Tab-separated table of C-alpha atoms (C1' of nucleotides) in Angstrom:
chain	number	residue	atom	x	y	z
K	10	UNK	CA	26.927	-7.796	33.506
K	11	UNK	CA	28.918	-8.942	36.023
K	12	UNK	CA	27.348	-12.214	36.994
K	13	UNK	CA	26.197	-12.684	40.526
K	14	UNK	CA	25.667	-8.736	41.142
K	15	UNK	CA	21.989	-8.604	40.493
K	16	UNK	CA	21.332	-9.394	43.820
K	17	UNK	CA	19.038	-12.391	43.488
K	18	UNK	CA	18.523	-14.742	46.293
K	19	UNK	CA	20.564	-17.274	45.644
K	20	UNK	CA	18.740	-20.319	47.074
K	21	UNK	CA	18.728	-24.392	46.997
K	22	UNK	CA	15.589	-25.787	46.448
K	23	UNK	CA	16.745	-29.685	47.451
K	24	UNK	CA	19.916	-30.200	45.226
K	25	UNK	CA	19.089	-27.464	42.958
K	26	UNK	CA	20.719	-24.654	43.084
K	27	UNK	CA	18.735	-21.418	41.634
K	28	UNK	CA	19.398	-17.375	41.122
K	29	UNK	CA	22.249	-15.876	39.215
K	30	UNK	CA	24.695	-17.926	37.955
K	31	UNK	CA	28.852	-17.653	39.181
K	32	UNK	CA	31.533	-17.363	37.361
K	33	UNK	CA	32.329	-21.492	38.382
K	34	UNK	CA	29.284	-22.186	36.871
K	35	UNK	CA	29.890	-20.479	33.659
K	36	UNK	CA	33.091	-22.416	33.529
K	37	UNK	CA	31.470	-25.670	34.104
K	38	UNK	CA	29.068	-25.352	31.899
K	39	UNK	CA	31.274	-24.068	29.028
K	40	UNK	CA	33.728	-26.961	29.870
K	41	UNK	CA	30.539	-29.693	29.374
K	42	UNK	CA	29.375	-27.942	26.304
K	43	UNK	CA	32.321	-27.490	24.467
K	44	UNK	CA	33.429	-31.136	25.485
K	45	UNK	CA	29.693	-33.121	24.949
K	46	UNK	CA	27.994	-30.207	22.454
K	47	UNK	CA	24.713	-28.747	22.483
K	48	UNK	CA	21.684	-31.153	24.188
K	49	UNK	CA	21.226	-33.645	26.683
K	50	UNK	CA	20.757	-30.710	28.804
K	51	UNK	CA	19.216	-32.788	32.020
K	52	UNK	CA	22.458	-34.970	32.217
K	53	UNK	CA	24.527	-31.708	31.718
K	54	UNK	CA	24.102	-31.576	35.893
K	55	UNK	CA	25.299	-34.714	36.433
K	56	UNK	CA	27.893	-35.012	34.198
K	57	UNK	CA	29.503	-31.378	34.805
K	58	UNK	CA	28.847	-30.927	38.606
K	59	UNK	CA	26.320	-28.790	38.147
K	60	UNK	CA	23.381	-28.187	40.828
K	61	UNK	CA	21.545	-26.725	37.979
K	62	UNK	CA	18.356	-27.831	36.378
K	63	UNK	CA	18.961	-29.116	32.555
K	64	UNK	CA	16.173	-26.026	32.045
K	65	UNK	CA	18.275	-23.676	33.848
K	66	UNK	CA	21.426	-25.125	32.077
K	67	UNK	CA	20.375	-24.702	28.655
K	68	UNK	CA	18.522	-21.275	29.016
K	69	UNK	CA	22.044	-20.046	30.605
K	70	UNK	CA	23.786	-21.533	27.321
K	71	UNK	CA	21.335	-19.958	24.590
K	72	UNK	CA	20.734	-16.408	26.263
K	73	UNK	CA	24.750	-15.804	27.556
K	74	UNK	CA	27.980	-18.253	26.976
K	75	UNK	CA	26.815	-19.433	23.474
K	76	UNK	CA	29.344	-18.309	20.963
K	77	UNK	CA	28.768	-15.691	18.899
K	78	UNK	CA	26.037	-13.654	20.940
K	79	UNK	CA	26.470	-10.136	20.312
K	80	UNK	CA	25.830	-7.764	23.678
K	81	UNK	CA	24.750	-4.105	23.494
K	82	UNK	CA	22.233	-2.193	21.906
K	83	UNK	CA	20.478	-3.283	18.820
K	84	UNK	CA	20.926	-1.386	15.688
K	85	UNK	CA	18.245	0.155	13.652
K	86	UNK	CA	18.367	-2.398	11.211
K	87	UNK	CA	17.774	-4.883	13.817
K	88	UNK	CA	15.169	-3.002	15.001
K	89	UNK	CA	13.954	-2.497	11.522
K	90	UNK	CA	13.895	-6.343	11.379
K	91	UNK	CA	12.215	-7.375	14.518
K	92	UNK	CA	9.576	-4.686	14.016
K	93	UNK	CA	8.649	-6.157	10.567
K	94	UNK	CA	9.017	-10.063	11.338
K	95	UNK	CA	6.754	-9.124	14.584
K	96	UNK	CA	3.993	-7.645	12.177
K	97	UNK	CA	4.190	-10.825	10.187
K	98	UNK	CA	4.719	-13.500	13.442
K	99	UNK	CA	3.732	-11.823	16.237
K	100	UNK	CA	5.156	-12.756	19.409
K	101	UNK	CA	7.337	-15.478	17.882
K	102	UNK	CA	10.486	-14.677	19.298
K	103	UNK	CA	12.747	-17.384	18.699
K	104	UNK	CA	11.650	-17.114	15.290
K	105	UNK	CA	12.202	-13.791	14.847
K	106	UNK	CA	15.571	-14.475	16.401
K	107	UNK	CA	16.813	-16.364	13.820
K	108	UNK	CA	16.960	-13.753	11.627
K	109	UNK	CA	18.964	-11.372	14.264
K	110	UNK	CA	22.203	-13.452	14.239
K	111	UNK	CA	23.820	-13.083	17.836
K	112	UNK	CA	20.867	-11.981	19.451
K	113	UNK	CA	18.572	-14.632	21.517
K	114	UNK	CA	14.753	-14.833	21.839
K	115	UNK	CA	14.876	-13.608	25.138
K	116	UNK	CA	16.891	-10.197	24.238
K	117	UNK	CA	14.049	-9.302	21.529
K	118	UNK	CA	11.520	-10.459	23.632
K	119	UNK	CA	12.946	-7.736	26.561
K	120	UNK	CA	13.319	-5.482	24.070
K	121	UNK	CA	10.333	-5.321	22.469
K	122	UNK	CA	8.248	-5.031	25.518
K	123	UNK	CA	10.474	-2.092	26.749
K	124	UNK	CA	10.553	-0.549	23.473
K	125	UNK	CA	7.311	-1.117	21.882
K	126	UNK	CA	4.938	-3.091	24.080
K	127	UNK	CA	4.289	0.453	26.507
K	128	UNK	CA	1.212	2.021	25.447
K	129	UNK	CA	1.460	5.443	25.066
K	130	UNK	CA	2.363	5.846	28.946
K	131	UNK	CA	4.091	8.785	30.371
K	132	UNK	CA	6.787	7.066	31.085
K	133	UNK	CA	8.155	7.038	27.673
K	134	UNK	CA	10.267	10.247	28.517
K	135	UNK	CA	13.766	8.358	28.290
K	136	UNK	CA	13.175	6.911	24.607
K	137	UNK	CA	11.485	10.442	23.832
K	138	UNK	CA	14.751	11.975	25.176
K	139	UNK	CA	17.179	9.929	22.997
K	140	UNK	CA	14.889	9.861	20.268
K	141	UNK	CA	15.437	14.025	20.801
K	142	UNK	CA	19.240	13.278	21.247
K	143	UNK	CA	19.351	11.585	18.297
K	144	UNK	CA	17.207	14.029	15.719
K	145	UNK	CA	19.818	16.261	17.556
K	146	UNK	CA	22.521	14.424	16.251
K	147	UNK	CA	21.209	14.223	12.769
K	148	UNK	CA	20.151	17.695	12.702
K	149	UNK	CA	24.132	18.725	13.190
K	150	UNK	CA	25.592	16.468	10.835
K	151	UNK	CA	23.170	17.217	8.483
K	152	UNK	CA	22.489	13.763	7.235
K	153	UNK	CA	19.079	14.381	6.440
K	154	UNK	CA	18.233	10.890	8.010
K	155	UNK	CA	14.858	10.502	9.477
K	156	UNK	CA	14.251	10.506	13.411
K	157	UNK	CA	13.647	6.926	14.206
K	158	UNK	CA	9.245	6.200	14.130
K	159	UNK	CA	10.061	3.282	16.760
K	160	UNK	CA	7.563	5.090	19.162
K	161	UNK	CA	5.173	5.425	17.024
K	162	UNK	CA	4.990	1.614	16.350
K	163	UNK	CA	2.840	-0.285	18.992
K	164	UNK	CA	2.233	-3.928	19.153
K	165	UNK	CA	-1.512	-3.214	18.448
K	166	UNK	CA	-0.762	-1.950	14.431
K	167	UNK	CA	-2.804	-3.129	11.976
K	168	UNK	CA	-1.780	-5.238	9.157
K	169	UNK	CA	-2.058	-4.954	5.766
K	170	UNK	CA	-4.194	-7.576	4.214
K	171	UNK	CA	-1.094	-8.720	2.336
K	172	UNK	CA	1.047	-8.741	5.639
K	173	UNK	CA	-1.796	-10.824	7.284
K	174	UNK	CA	-2.065	-13.181	4.487
K	175	UNK	CA	1.910	-13.659	5.151
K	176	UNK	CA	1.120	-14.059	8.574
K	177	UNK	CA	-1.554	-16.722	7.976
K	178	UNK	CA	0.813	-18.991	5.369
K	179	UNK	CA	3.741	-17.463	5.228
K	180	UNK	CA	5.252	-17.452	1.476
K	181	UNK	CA	8.981	-17.656	0.845
K	182	UNK	CA	10.193	-15.737	-2.327
K	183	UNK	CA	13.743	-16.770	-4.000
K	184	UNK	CA	16.154	-15.452	-1.948
K	185	UNK	CA	17.199	-12.360	-3.744
K	186	UNK	CA	20.706	-13.193	-4.137
K	187	UNK	CA	19.898	-16.317	-5.551
K	188	UNK	CA	17.560	-14.652	-7.867
K	189	UNK	CA	19.989	-11.915	-9.235
K	190	UNK	CA	23.772	-12.753	-7.822
K	191	UNK	CA	24.826	-8.966	-9.060
K	192	UNK	CA	22.329	-7.295	-6.619
K	193	UNK	CA	24.629	-5.292	-4.093
K	194	UNK	CA	24.569	-6.201	-0.670
K	195	UNK	CA	23.156	-2.942	0.638
K	196	UNK	CA	22.499	-4.320	4.374
K	197	UNK	CA	25.185	-3.258	6.153
K	198	UNK	CA	25.395	-0.018	4.044
K	199	UNK	CA	21.663	0.822	5.500
K	200	UNK	CA	22.388	3.384	8.524
K	201	UNK	CA	19.144	3.884	9.673
K	202	UNK	CA	15.851	2.292	10.575
K	203	UNK	CA	14.326	4.357	7.819
K	204	UNK	CA	16.610	2.998	4.963
K	205	UNK	CA	16.540	-0.428	6.633
K	206	UNK	CA	12.817	-0.421	6.258
K	207	UNK	CA	12.718	0.552	2.461
K	208	UNK	CA	15.477	-2.220	1.987
K	209	UNK	CA	13.296	-4.886	4.181
K	210	UNK	CA	10.216	-3.392	2.290
K	211	UNK	CA	11.599	-4.897	-1.083
K	212	UNK	CA	13.271	-7.868	0.684
K	213	UNK	CA	10.732	-9.002	2.746
K	214	UNK	CA	9.437	-12.094	2.802
K	215	UNK	CA	12.448	-13.977	2.050
K	216	UNK	CA	13.897	-16.734	4.341
K	217	UNK	CA	17.830	-17.110	5.049
K	218	UNK	CA	18.833	-19.834	7.777
K	219	UNK	CA	20.378	-18.940	10.894
K	220	UNK	CA	19.396	-22.300	12.670
K	221	UNK	CA	22.617	-24.125	12.650
K	222	UNK	CA	22.728	-24.277	16.817
K	223	UNK	CA	23.757	-28.152	16.606
K	224	UNK	CA	26.331	-27.782	13.961
K	225	UNK	CA	24.344	-29.935	11.451
K	226	UNK	CA	25.493	-27.898	8.495
K	227	UNK	CA	23.519	-25.009	6.898
K	228	UNK	CA	20.245	-26.625	5.676
K	229	UNK	CA	16.495	-26.293	6.154
K	230	UNK	CA	15.567	-25.524	9.488
K	231	UNK	CA	12.332	-26.471	11.548
K	232	UNK	CA	10.353	-23.808	10.496
K	233	UNK	CA	10.988	-24.455	6.955
K	234	UNK	CA	9.859	-27.908	7.723
K	235	UNK	CA	7.111	-26.501	9.332
K	236	UNK	CA	6.165	-24.586	6.820
K	237	UNK	CA	6.643	-27.089	3.839
K	238	UNK	CA	4.382	-29.348	6.106
K	239	UNK	CA	2.309	-26.693	6.161
K	240	UNK	CA	2.212	-25.197	2.301
K	241	UNK	CA	2.829	-28.917	1.273
K	242	UNK	CA	5.789	-27.720	-0.900
K	243	UNK	CA	9.322	-28.134	-0.822
K	244	UNK	CA	11.684	-26.035	0.579
K	245	UNK	CA	15.361	-27.748	-0.273
K	246	UNK	CA	16.540	-24.422	-1.919
K	247	UNK	CA	17.425	-23.711	2.126
K	248	UNK	CA	20.282	-25.066	1.476
K	249	UNK	CA	21.937	-22.441	0.116
K	250	UNK	CA	25.652	-22.828	-1.312
K	251	UNK	CA	26.444	-19.091	-0.404
K	252	UNK	CA	30.153	-18.568	0.290
K	253	UNK	CA	30.040	-16.291	3.026
K	254	UNK	CA	27.547	-18.798	5.004
K	255	UNK	CA	28.518	-18.378	8.270
K	256	UNK	CA	28.167	-21.396	9.587
K	257	UNK	CA	29.291	-20.614	12.994
K	258	UNK	CA	26.719	-18.881	14.110
K	259	UNK	CA	24.444	-19.839	11.229
K	260	UNK	CA	23.249	-17.670	8.439
K	261	UNK	CA	24.084	-15.400	5.927
K	262	UNK	CA	26.317	-12.386	6.287
K	263	UNK	CA	25.745	-9.229	4.908
Q	8	DA	C1'	20.908	14.397	49.130
Q	9	DA	C1'	17.301	11.155	49.509
Q	10	DA	C1'	13.482	9.256	47.987
Q	11	DT	C1'	10.740	7.300	44.214
Q	12	DC	C1'	10.471	6.066	39.449
Q	13	DA	C1'	11.017	4.040	35.723
Q	14	DG	C1'	14.113	1.016	31.916
Q	15	DC	C1'	16.373	-3.122	31.798
Q	16	DC	C1'	17.866	-7.703	31.716
Q	17	DA	C1'	18.726	-12.586	33.825
Q	18	DA	C1'	16.421	-16.043	35.273
Q	19	DC	C1'	12.157	-18.450	36.518
Q	20	DC	C1'	7.363	-20.620	35.599
Q	21	DG	C1'	3.936	-23.300	33.016
Q	22	DC	C1'	2.570	-25.412	29.203
Q	23	DG	C1'	2.538	-27.585	24.850
Q	24	DA	C1'	5.424	-30.166	21.360
Q	25	DA	C1'	9.093	-33.622	20.274
Q	26	DT	C1'	10.932	-37.576	21.248
Q	27	DC	C1'	12.332	-41.963	23.445
Q	28	DG	C1'	11.318	-46.248	25.267
Y	29	DG	C1'	0.079	-46.550	20.765
Y	30	DC	C1'	0.990	-44.654	24.906
Y	31	DG	C1'	3.188	-42.834	29.206
Y	32	DA	C1'	7.148	-40.549	30.538
Y	33	DT	C1'	10.958	-37.846	29.657
Y	34	DT	C1'	13.150	-33.658	27.777
Y	35	DC	C1'	13.280	-29.694	24.635
Y	36	DG	C1'	12.032	-24.939	23.461
Y	37	DC	C1'	9.087	-21.237	23.841
Y	38	DG	C1'	6.531	-17.022	25.615
Y	39	DG	C1'	5.275	-14.821	29.574
Y	40	DT	C1'	6.597	-12.859	33.969
Y	41	DT	C1'	9.226	-11.575	37.685
Y	42	DG	C1'	12.980	-9.435	41.144
Y	43	DG	C1'	16.215	-6.756	41.347
Y	44	DC	C1'	19.821	-3.192	40.071
Y	45	DT	C1'	20.740	1.098	37.628
Y	46	DG	C1'	20.275	5.373	36.243
Y	47	DA	C1'	17.370	9.429	35.948
Y	48	DT	C1'	14.193	12.407	37.847
Y	49	DT	C1'	11.727	14.866	41.445
DNA sequence: AAATCAGCCAACCGCGAATCG
DNA sequence: GCGATTCGCGGTTGGCTGATT
């Protein structure tokens, strides 16, 4: 999207600007963050010469300017992860976003609302068309891969007792790679939602840490700390010593 | 070709939690 | 311990875009 093309009425409420960001504002914000790092958003306005609230600056950075953000359509794998984690945690978008490196909570939230939150309205035409097209392509290529069942998934889907228990008291099994170092890493090879689903079925529940926004290194994140408090357990093992931890974006690379 | 509809997504808002002094 | 400030999250809105009628 081209900044400023949204047609928002840019207006100033006193000193503060609202509405779409201009490239100049983006530049100022990027420069500020590269110099001072993330945080202290309320002082950004003063220091960077931006007539924006700290909130607005943070949002713009997190959702649009932060390095490593992916743009464009979510992959079937990502869709699968969203469904799986939403079943576990509900609308905990920021938590879910931690497991989708490069994706923002806002993006996931928007995605969920537009794809899954509708309740069987006739407006699913577009999706149906997409799925039909997808299926036709698959039939043509003869891959035998199943069409995505996403349209059947709703936010009202009932959880199995196991998932309900998980939601209540999330348990965290040992990361499969730690448990079994020779385990082939399949994630990137899963080329359909169904593959991912199978994969996630096998692996669901373990966590890996994508939360290194402040450059503090890969370590137990807030969620783990919260869970540790909740379960009175130690989550020290989250400081994985993997070779392929992506410190820039945070997380374990598959 | 024009009008209407629905999807999409950036940005805003309100609120609660965390942190600071 | 307490009030003020800051931060982060989830929900909602506004308006552009592309598809459909």
